[in-house]
Short mmCIF file of N, CA, C and O in Angstrom, two decimals:
data_model
loop_
_atom_site.label_atom_id
_atom_site.label_comp_id
_atom_site.label_asym_id
_atom_site.label_seq_id
_atom_site.Cartn_x
_atom_site.Cartn_y
_atom_site.Cartn_z
N MET A 1 8.36 11.73 -9.50
CA MET A 1 7.57 10.91 -10.48
C MET A 1 7.77 9.41 -10.20
O MET A 1 8.87 8.95 -9.91
N PRO A 2 6.65 8.68 -10.25
CA PRO A 2 6.71 7.24 -9.92
C PRO A 2 7.69 6.50 -10.92
O PRO A 2 7.79 6.84 -12.10
N SER A 3 8.35 5.48 -10.39
CA SER A 3 9.29 4.69 -11.20
C SER A 3 8.64 3.52 -11.87
O SER A 3 9.30 2.80 -12.60
N VAL A 4 7.39 3.28 -11.56
CA VAL A 4 6.68 2.05 -12.26
C VAL A 4 5.31 2.64 -12.68
O VAL A 4 4.74 3.55 -12.27
N GLU A 5 4.85 1.94 -13.81
CA GLU A 5 3.54 2.24 -14.32
C GLU A 5 2.41 1.92 -13.34
O GLU A 5 2.57 0.96 -12.55
N ARG A 6 1.32 2.67 -13.39
CA ARG A 6 0.21 2.31 -12.55
C ARG A 6 -0.38 0.96 -12.90
O ARG A 6 -0.60 0.67 -14.06
N ASP A 7 -0.64 0.10 -11.91
CA ASP A 7 -1.20 -1.21 -12.10
C ASP A 7 -2.57 -1.15 -11.39
O ASP A 7 -2.67 -1.17 -10.21
N GLU A 8 -3.63 -1.16 -12.19
CA GLU A 8 -5.02 -1.04 -11.60
C GLU A 8 -5.33 -2.21 -10.73
O GLU A 8 -6.03 -2.01 -9.67
N ASN A 9 -4.97 -3.42 -11.07
CA ASN A 9 -5.30 -4.50 -10.21
C ASN A 9 -4.63 -4.42 -8.88
O ASN A 9 -5.24 -4.61 -7.81
N ARG A 10 -3.32 -4.03 -8.84
CA ARG A 10 -2.59 -3.86 -7.58
C ARG A 10 -3.18 -2.71 -6.85
O ARG A 10 -3.32 -2.74 -5.56
N GLU A 11 -3.46 -1.57 -7.49
CA GLU A 11 -4.08 -0.47 -6.86
C GLU A 11 -5.40 -0.85 -6.14
O GLU A 11 -5.64 -0.45 -4.99
N HIS A 12 -6.19 -1.62 -6.85
CA HIS A 12 -7.49 -2.07 -6.26
C HIS A 12 -7.26 -2.86 -5.03
O HIS A 12 -7.93 -2.69 -3.98
N ARG A 13 -6.30 -3.83 -5.07
CA ARG A 13 -6.00 -4.71 -3.92
C ARG A 13 -5.52 -3.90 -2.73
O ARG A 13 -5.92 -4.05 -1.64
N ILE A 14 -4.63 -2.93 -3.04
CA ILE A 14 -4.11 -2.05 -1.91
C ILE A 14 -5.25 -1.27 -1.30
O ILE A 14 -5.35 -1.23 -0.05
N LYS A 15 -6.08 -0.70 -2.13
CA LYS A 15 -7.20 0.07 -1.56
C LYS A 15 -8.31 -0.64 -0.88
O LYS A 15 -8.92 -0.22 0.09
N THR A 16 -8.57 -1.95 -1.39
CA THR A 16 -9.65 -2.67 -0.80
C THR A 16 -9.25 -3.74 0.28
O THR A 16 -10.08 -4.32 0.97
N GLU A 17 -7.96 -4.04 0.29
CA GLU A 17 -7.53 -5.13 1.25
C GLU A 17 -6.48 -4.60 2.27
O GLU A 17 -6.43 -5.19 3.33
N ILE A 18 -5.73 -3.62 1.89
CA ILE A 18 -4.55 -3.29 2.70
C ILE A 18 -4.85 -1.97 3.55
O ILE A 18 -4.76 -2.00 4.72
N ILE A 19 -5.25 -0.98 2.84
CA ILE A 19 -5.45 0.31 3.52
C ILE A 19 -6.95 0.71 3.45
O ILE A 19 -7.25 1.90 3.53
N VAL A 20 -7.81 -0.21 3.33
CA VAL A 20 -9.23 -0.01 3.16
C VAL A 20 -9.88 0.93 4.22
O VAL A 20 -10.64 1.80 3.80
N ASP A 21 -9.51 0.81 5.47
CA ASP A 21 -10.09 1.64 6.48
C ASP A 21 -9.13 2.70 7.04
O ASP A 21 -9.37 3.31 8.07
N ALA A 22 -8.01 2.88 6.39
CA ALA A 22 -6.93 3.76 6.94
C ALA A 22 -7.35 5.22 6.87
O ALA A 22 -7.71 5.76 5.84
N GLU A 23 -7.31 5.87 8.02
CA GLU A 23 -7.63 7.26 8.13
C GLU A 23 -6.33 8.15 8.39
O GLU A 23 -6.39 9.33 8.16
N ASP A 24 -5.30 7.51 8.80
CA ASP A 24 -4.07 8.21 9.06
C ASP A 24 -2.81 7.29 8.91
O ASP A 24 -2.99 6.13 8.55
N GLN A 25 -1.65 7.82 9.17
CA GLN A 25 -0.45 7.09 9.02
C GLN A 25 -0.39 5.74 9.84
O GLN A 25 -0.07 4.70 9.40
N LYS A 26 -0.91 5.90 11.13
CA LYS A 26 -0.87 4.68 11.98
C LYS A 26 -1.76 3.56 11.34
O LYS A 26 -1.36 2.42 11.34
N ASP A 27 -2.90 3.99 10.82
CA ASP A 27 -3.82 2.96 10.18
C ASP A 27 -3.15 2.36 8.95
O ASP A 27 -3.29 1.15 8.74
N ARG A 28 -2.47 3.15 8.15
CA ARG A 28 -1.74 2.61 6.90
C ARG A 28 -0.71 1.62 7.43
O ARG A 28 -0.51 0.62 6.79
N VAL A 29 0.08 2.01 8.41
CA VAL A 29 1.17 1.12 8.94
C VAL A 29 0.56 -0.20 9.37
O VAL A 29 1.05 -1.22 8.91
N MET A 30 -0.55 -0.16 10.13
CA MET A 30 -1.09 -1.41 10.62
C MET A 30 -1.71 -2.22 9.48
O MET A 30 -1.67 -3.38 9.53
N GLY A 31 -2.33 -1.52 8.54
CA GLY A 31 -2.89 -2.24 7.41
C GLY A 31 -1.83 -2.95 6.57
O GLY A 31 -1.98 -4.11 6.25
N TRP A 32 -0.72 -2.29 6.30
CA TRP A 32 0.40 -2.96 5.60
C TRP A 32 0.99 -4.09 6.47
O TRP A 32 1.25 -5.16 6.03
N TYR A 33 1.16 -3.79 7.75
CA TYR A 33 1.84 -4.76 8.59
C TYR A 33 0.98 -6.03 8.64
O TYR A 33 1.52 -7.14 8.48
N ASN A 34 -0.32 -5.89 8.90
CA ASN A 34 -1.14 -7.10 8.93
C ASN A 34 -1.26 -7.81 7.63
O ASN A 34 -1.25 -9.01 7.60
N TYR A 35 -1.34 -7.07 6.50
CA TYR A 35 -1.31 -7.72 5.20
C TYR A 35 -0.16 -8.55 4.93
O TYR A 35 -0.17 -9.72 4.56
N LEU A 36 1.04 -7.99 5.23
CA LEU A 36 2.27 -8.66 5.03
C LEU A 36 2.44 -9.85 5.98
O LEU A 36 2.84 -10.93 5.58
N ASP A 37 2.11 -9.65 7.20
CA ASP A 37 2.16 -10.70 8.21
C ASP A 37 1.22 -11.88 7.84
O ASP A 37 1.63 -13.03 8.01
N ASP A 38 0.08 -11.58 7.29
CA ASP A 38 -0.84 -12.68 6.84
C ASP A 38 -0.39 -13.37 5.58
O ASP A 38 -0.76 -14.53 5.32
N ASN A 39 0.33 -12.62 4.70
CA ASN A 39 0.62 -13.18 3.37
C ASN A 39 2.03 -13.64 3.12
O ASN A 39 2.32 -14.29 2.05
N LEU A 40 2.94 -13.28 4.01
CA LEU A 40 4.29 -13.79 3.85
C LEU A 40 4.36 -15.19 4.47
O LEU A 40 4.26 -15.28 5.73
N ASN A 41 4.49 -16.21 3.75
CA ASN A 41 4.48 -17.54 4.19
C ASN A 41 5.91 -17.91 4.54
O ASN A 41 6.68 -18.28 3.70
N VAL A 42 6.26 -17.78 5.74
CA VAL A 42 7.63 -17.91 6.24
C VAL A 42 7.84 -19.35 6.85
O VAL A 42 6.84 -19.96 7.25
N PRO A 43 9.06 -19.83 6.88
CA PRO A 43 10.24 -19.12 6.42
C PRO A 43 10.35 -19.29 4.88
O PRO A 43 9.84 -20.24 4.29
N PHE A 44 11.15 -18.43 4.28
CA PHE A 44 11.50 -18.50 2.92
C PHE A 44 12.84 -17.84 2.66
O PHE A 44 13.29 -17.03 3.42
N MET A 45 13.52 -18.28 1.59
CA MET A 45 14.79 -17.69 1.26
C MET A 45 14.62 -16.48 0.41
O MET A 45 13.66 -16.37 -0.40
N ALA A 46 15.58 -15.58 0.57
CA ALA A 46 15.51 -14.29 -0.19
C ALA A 46 16.90 -13.83 -0.49
O ALA A 46 17.92 -14.20 0.21
N LYS A 47 17.00 -12.94 -1.45
CA LYS A 47 18.25 -12.20 -1.76
C LYS A 47 18.19 -10.83 -1.10
O LYS A 47 17.30 -10.13 -1.42
N LEU A 48 19.08 -10.54 -0.23
CA LEU A 48 19.21 -9.26 0.44
C LEU A 48 20.24 -8.38 -0.24
O LEU A 48 21.36 -8.78 -0.43
N THR A 49 19.79 -7.25 -0.73
CA THR A 49 20.73 -6.35 -1.44
C THR A 49 20.96 -5.13 -0.56
O THR A 49 19.96 -4.43 -0.13
N LYS A 50 22.20 -4.91 -0.26
CA LYS A 50 22.57 -3.75 0.60
C LYS A 50 23.68 -3.02 -0.10
O LYS A 50 24.56 -3.55 -0.74
N LYS A 51 23.64 -1.68 0.05
CA LYS A 51 24.66 -0.79 -0.46
C LYS A 51 25.60 -0.37 0.65
O LYS A 51 25.13 -0.06 1.72
N SER A 52 26.90 -0.52 0.36
CA SER A 52 27.85 -0.10 1.27
C SER A 52 27.88 1.47 1.43
O SER A 52 27.91 2.11 0.31
N GLY A 53 27.85 1.94 2.53
CA GLY A 53 27.86 3.47 2.72
C GLY A 53 29.17 4.09 2.34
O GLY A 53 29.14 5.18 1.82
N LYS A 54 30.24 3.40 2.47
CA LYS A 54 31.56 3.94 2.15
C LYS A 54 31.89 3.91 0.67
O LYS A 54 32.39 4.86 0.13
N THR A 55 31.61 2.78 0.03
CA THR A 55 32.05 2.60 -1.36
C THR A 55 30.92 2.65 -2.35
O THR A 55 31.19 2.62 -3.52
N SER A 56 29.72 2.69 -1.91
CA SER A 56 28.55 2.56 -2.79
C SER A 56 28.45 1.23 -3.52
O SER A 56 27.67 1.17 -4.45
N ALA A 57 29.24 0.27 -3.13
CA ALA A 57 29.17 -1.05 -3.76
C ALA A 57 27.93 -1.76 -3.33
O ALA A 57 27.44 -1.50 -2.20
N VAL A 58 27.41 -2.57 -4.17
CA VAL A 58 26.13 -3.28 -3.90
C VAL A 58 26.61 -4.71 -3.47
O VAL A 58 27.33 -5.40 -4.16
N GLU A 59 26.07 -5.14 -2.34
CA GLU A 59 26.33 -6.47 -1.82
C GLU A 59 25.08 -7.26 -1.76
O GLU A 59 24.03 -6.79 -1.27
N GLU A 60 25.07 -8.46 -2.32
CA GLU A 60 23.92 -9.35 -2.28
C GLU A 60 24.26 -10.66 -1.53
O GLU A 60 25.26 -11.23 -1.70
N GLN A 61 23.36 -11.01 -0.60
CA GLN A 61 23.58 -12.18 0.16
C GLN A 61 22.20 -12.85 0.34
O GLN A 61 21.18 -12.28 0.40
N LYS A 62 22.26 -14.23 0.46
CA LYS A 62 21.10 -15.03 0.73
C LYS A 62 20.82 -14.93 2.19
O LYS A 62 21.68 -15.02 3.08
N VAL A 63 19.56 -14.82 2.50
CA VAL A 63 19.05 -14.84 3.90
C VAL A 63 17.78 -15.67 3.96
O VAL A 63 17.10 -15.89 2.96
N GLU A 64 17.48 -16.15 5.18
CA GLU A 64 16.18 -16.83 5.38
C GLU A 64 15.32 -15.82 6.14
O GLU A 64 15.66 -15.28 7.19
N VAL A 65 14.12 -15.57 5.57
CA VAL A 65 13.16 -14.68 6.23
C VAL A 65 12.36 -15.47 7.20
O VAL A 65 11.70 -16.48 6.85
N LEU A 66 12.36 -15.02 8.43
CA LEU A 66 11.65 -15.77 9.52
C LEU A 66 10.30 -15.22 9.89
O LEU A 66 9.48 -15.91 10.39
N GLY A 67 10.07 -13.95 9.51
CA GLY A 67 8.73 -13.36 9.82
C GLY A 67 8.88 -11.82 9.88
O GLY A 67 9.98 -11.26 9.74
N MET A 68 7.81 -11.16 10.20
CA MET A 68 7.77 -9.76 10.31
C MET A 68 8.55 -9.32 11.55
O MET A 68 8.49 -10.05 12.56
N ALA A 69 9.15 -8.23 11.53
CA ALA A 69 9.83 -7.62 12.75
C ALA A 69 8.62 -7.18 13.62
O ALA A 69 7.48 -7.04 13.19
N PRO A 70 8.90 -6.95 14.93
CA PRO A 70 7.82 -6.41 15.77
C PRO A 70 7.19 -5.18 15.22
O PRO A 70 7.85 -4.36 14.54
N ASP A 71 5.84 -5.02 15.41
CA ASP A 71 5.15 -3.93 14.73
C ASP A 71 5.65 -2.46 15.13
O ASP A 71 5.63 -1.65 14.37
N ASP A 72 6.24 -2.39 16.39
CA ASP A 72 6.73 -1.06 16.77
C ASP A 72 8.01 -0.70 16.07
O ASP A 72 8.46 0.40 16.10
N GLU A 73 8.65 -1.65 15.35
CA GLU A 73 9.84 -1.34 14.49
C GLU A 73 9.41 -1.00 13.02
O GLU A 73 10.26 -0.67 12.20
N CYS A 74 8.11 -1.11 12.79
CA CYS A 74 7.66 -0.89 11.33
C CYS A 74 6.80 0.41 11.23
O CYS A 74 5.83 0.44 10.46
N LEU A 75 7.17 1.41 11.90
CA LEU A 75 6.42 2.64 11.93
C LEU A 75 6.74 3.52 10.73
O LEU A 75 5.83 4.32 10.30
N THR A 76 7.86 3.41 10.12
CA THR A 76 8.21 4.22 8.95
C THR A 76 8.50 3.40 7.74
O THR A 76 8.65 3.93 6.63
N ASP A 77 8.72 2.04 7.94
CA ASP A 77 8.99 1.15 6.82
C ASP A 77 8.64 -0.21 7.31
O ASP A 77 8.50 -0.40 8.47
N MET A 78 8.58 -1.20 6.36
CA MET A 78 8.24 -2.56 6.68
C MET A 78 9.54 -3.35 6.82
O MET A 78 10.44 -3.35 5.90
N TYR A 79 9.71 -4.02 7.98
CA TYR A 79 10.97 -4.81 8.29
C TYR A 79 10.57 -6.23 8.60
O TYR A 79 9.53 -6.50 9.06
N VAL A 80 11.56 -7.09 8.25
CA VAL A 80 11.37 -8.50 8.55
C VAL A 80 12.59 -8.98 9.29
O VAL A 80 13.64 -8.40 9.26
N GLU A 81 12.38 -10.07 10.04
CA GLU A 81 13.52 -10.66 10.71
C GLU A 81 14.11 -11.73 9.82
O GLU A 81 13.41 -12.57 9.25
N VAL A 82 15.43 -11.69 9.70
CA VAL A 82 16.20 -12.63 8.78
C VAL A 82 17.37 -13.11 9.55
O VAL A 82 17.82 -12.65 10.50
N VAL A 83 17.94 -14.26 8.96
CA VAL A 83 19.16 -14.90 9.39
C VAL A 83 19.88 -15.39 8.16
O VAL A 83 19.26 -15.76 7.25
N TYR A 84 21.19 -15.37 8.24
CA TYR A 84 21.96 -15.97 7.17
C TYR A 84 21.78 -17.48 7.22
O TYR A 84 21.57 -18.03 8.29
N PRO A 85 21.87 -18.14 6.07
CA PRO A 85 21.74 -19.63 6.15
C PRO A 85 22.65 -20.22 7.11
O PRO A 85 23.77 -19.83 7.27
N HIS A 86 22.13 -21.17 7.80
CA HIS A 86 22.92 -21.90 8.97
C HIS A 86 23.24 -21.03 10.11
O HIS A 86 24.07 -21.35 10.85
N GLY A 87 22.58 -19.89 10.18
CA GLY A 87 22.76 -19.01 11.39
C GLY A 87 22.08 -19.50 12.61
O GLY A 87 21.21 -20.44 12.54
N GLN A 88 22.47 -18.99 13.72
CA GLN A 88 21.89 -19.37 15.03
C GLN A 88 20.85 -18.35 15.36
O GLN A 88 20.72 -17.29 14.83
N ASP A 89 20.06 -18.67 16.47
CA ASP A 89 18.99 -17.74 16.93
C ASP A 89 19.61 -16.35 17.28
O ASP A 89 18.95 -15.35 17.01
N GLU A 90 20.76 -16.32 17.82
CA GLU A 90 21.37 -15.01 18.21
C GLU A 90 21.85 -14.20 16.93
O GLU A 90 22.27 -13.06 17.10
N ASP A 91 21.82 -14.87 15.78
CA ASP A 91 22.24 -14.17 14.56
C ASP A 91 21.10 -13.46 13.78
O ASP A 91 21.35 -12.89 12.75
N VAL A 92 19.91 -13.51 14.34
CA VAL A 92 18.77 -12.87 13.68
C VAL A 92 18.89 -11.38 13.75
O VAL A 92 19.33 -10.71 14.74
N PHE A 93 18.59 -10.72 12.57
CA PHE A 93 18.61 -9.30 12.49
C PHE A 93 17.43 -8.87 11.61
O PHE A 93 16.76 -9.65 10.94
N THR A 94 17.19 -7.54 11.58
CA THR A 94 16.09 -6.97 10.79
C THR A 94 16.63 -6.47 9.48
O THR A 94 17.80 -5.96 9.43
N ALA A 95 15.78 -6.58 8.43
CA ALA A 95 16.10 -6.01 7.15
C ALA A 95 14.88 -5.33 6.56
O ALA A 95 13.79 -5.81 6.83
N LYS A 96 15.09 -4.31 5.77
CA LYS A 96 13.95 -3.73 5.06
C LYS A 96 13.39 -4.70 4.05
O LYS A 96 14.14 -5.29 3.28
N LEU A 97 12.09 -4.81 4.02
CA LEU A 97 11.46 -5.71 3.04
C LEU A 97 11.71 -5.22 1.66
O LEU A 97 11.84 -5.98 0.73
N SER A 98 11.93 -3.87 1.45
CA SER A 98 12.21 -3.37 0.14
C SER A 98 13.57 -3.80 -0.37
O SER A 98 13.90 -3.68 -1.56
N ASP A 99 14.43 -4.24 0.50
CA ASP A 99 15.78 -4.68 0.04
C ASP A 99 15.83 -6.22 -0.25
O ASP A 99 16.88 -6.74 -0.52
N LEU A 100 14.68 -6.85 -0.26
CA LEU A 100 14.59 -8.29 -0.38
C LEU A 100 13.94 -8.67 -1.74
O LEU A 100 12.99 -8.04 -2.17
N VAL A 101 14.43 -9.74 -2.33
CA VAL A 101 13.74 -10.44 -3.41
C VAL A 101 13.58 -11.85 -3.07
O VAL A 101 14.63 -12.54 -2.67
N ALA A 102 12.38 -12.38 -3.04
CA ALA A 102 12.10 -13.78 -2.60
C ALA A 102 12.71 -14.73 -3.64
O ALA A 102 12.68 -14.48 -4.85
N ILE A 103 13.18 -15.88 -3.09
CA ILE A 103 13.72 -16.92 -3.93
C ILE A 103 12.92 -18.20 -3.66
O ILE A 103 12.71 -18.58 -2.50
N HIS A 104 12.39 -18.75 -4.71
CA HIS A 104 11.63 -20.01 -4.58
C HIS A 104 10.61 -19.99 -3.42
O HIS A 104 10.70 -20.76 -2.42
N THR A 105 9.63 -19.17 -3.66
CA THR A 105 8.54 -19.12 -2.58
C THR A 105 7.18 -19.15 -3.33
O THR A 105 7.17 -19.19 -4.59
N ASP A 106 6.13 -19.19 -2.54
CA ASP A 106 4.77 -19.30 -3.10
C ASP A 106 4.32 -17.97 -3.66
O ASP A 106 4.89 -16.92 -3.47
N THR A 107 3.19 -18.09 -4.47
CA THR A 107 2.60 -16.97 -5.09
C THR A 107 2.17 -15.87 -4.17
O THR A 107 2.38 -14.67 -4.43
N ASP A 108 1.56 -16.22 -3.05
CA ASP A 108 1.07 -15.23 -2.08
C ASP A 108 2.21 -14.38 -1.52
O ASP A 108 2.14 -13.14 -1.42
N THR A 109 3.27 -14.98 -1.22
CA THR A 109 4.49 -14.27 -0.68
C THR A 109 5.06 -13.35 -1.75
O THR A 109 5.37 -12.20 -1.48
N LYS A 110 5.26 -13.86 -2.92
CA LYS A 110 5.80 -13.05 -4.00
C LYS A 110 4.88 -11.87 -4.29
O LYS A 110 5.36 -10.74 -4.48
N GLU A 111 3.55 -12.10 -4.29
CA GLU A 111 2.70 -10.94 -4.60
C GLU A 111 2.66 -9.97 -3.46
O GLU A 111 2.70 -8.73 -3.75
N ALA A 112 2.73 -10.33 -2.19
CA ALA A 112 2.77 -9.40 -1.08
C ALA A 112 4.01 -8.59 -1.14
O ALA A 112 3.97 -7.32 -0.97
N ILE A 113 5.20 -9.18 -1.44
CA ILE A 113 6.39 -8.42 -1.51
C ILE A 113 6.30 -7.50 -2.71
O ILE A 113 6.76 -6.35 -2.63
N ALA A 114 5.85 -7.97 -3.79
CA ALA A 114 5.70 -7.08 -5.05
C ALA A 114 4.73 -5.90 -4.73
O ALA A 114 5.02 -4.79 -5.23
N ASP A 115 3.69 -6.14 -4.00
CA ASP A 115 2.79 -5.04 -3.62
C ASP A 115 3.58 -3.95 -2.81
O ASP A 115 3.36 -2.78 -3.05
N TRP A 116 4.33 -4.36 -1.84
CA TRP A 116 5.10 -3.45 -1.09
C TRP A 116 6.15 -2.72 -1.96
O TRP A 116 6.24 -1.48 -1.88
N HIS A 117 6.83 -3.35 -2.81
CA HIS A 117 7.81 -2.75 -3.68
C HIS A 117 7.06 -1.78 -4.63
O HIS A 117 7.61 -0.68 -4.91
N TYR A 118 5.90 -2.15 -5.13
CA TYR A 118 5.06 -1.34 -6.02
C TYR A 118 4.68 -0.01 -5.23
O TYR A 118 4.82 1.10 -5.77
N TRP A 119 4.21 -0.17 -4.00
CA TRP A 119 3.81 0.97 -3.21
C TRP A 119 4.90 2.01 -3.11
O TRP A 119 4.73 3.16 -3.30
N LEU A 120 6.11 1.52 -2.83
CA LEU A 120 7.23 2.33 -2.68
C LEU A 120 7.69 3.00 -4.02
O LEU A 120 7.97 4.19 -4.06
N ALA A 121 7.70 2.19 -5.05
CA ALA A 121 8.07 2.66 -6.39
C ALA A 121 7.14 3.75 -6.90
O ALA A 121 7.52 4.61 -7.70
N ARG A 122 5.90 3.69 -6.50
CA ARG A 122 4.89 4.71 -6.88
C ARG A 122 5.07 5.99 -6.12
O ARG A 122 4.45 7.01 -6.37
N GLY A 123 5.89 5.97 -5.08
CA GLY A 123 6.10 7.16 -4.30
C GLY A 123 5.09 7.37 -3.10
O GLY A 123 5.10 8.36 -2.62
N TYR A 124 4.31 6.35 -2.90
CA TYR A 124 3.28 6.40 -1.81
C TYR A 124 4.02 6.34 -0.49
O TYR A 124 5.13 5.72 -0.29
N LYS A 125 3.50 6.96 0.47
CA LYS A 125 4.01 6.96 1.89
C LYS A 125 3.06 6.37 2.90
O LYS A 125 1.89 6.39 2.68
N ILE A 126 3.68 5.75 3.88
CA ILE A 126 2.83 5.14 4.91
C ILE A 126 2.64 6.27 5.90
O ILE A 126 1.71 6.63 6.41
#
């Protein structure tokens, strides 16, 4: 059962802008990837929430989102490249977009992230 109420405006945007021509999983992946790549205005700061596998504790850290991960890494989920504040180029790693909450960013970026979170919360699959 979906964990969020149906949002007709968001549903319309997803169907007409993101997965408009999608015939299969590969098309849905590329639709989402291109939409997010076009609408995430990077760099921006975000809060990364990760659960520890051993203790189930929740850890939150600030990261800087640098952009989408390479498309071949986004076949089952959407990933972005991030770095901890003041990190170096060699410190860049990938994180699930669903584990991020944007901090102080523009409306397009917030909306794109919210669209992805909504998609997952509704139980939709790419």
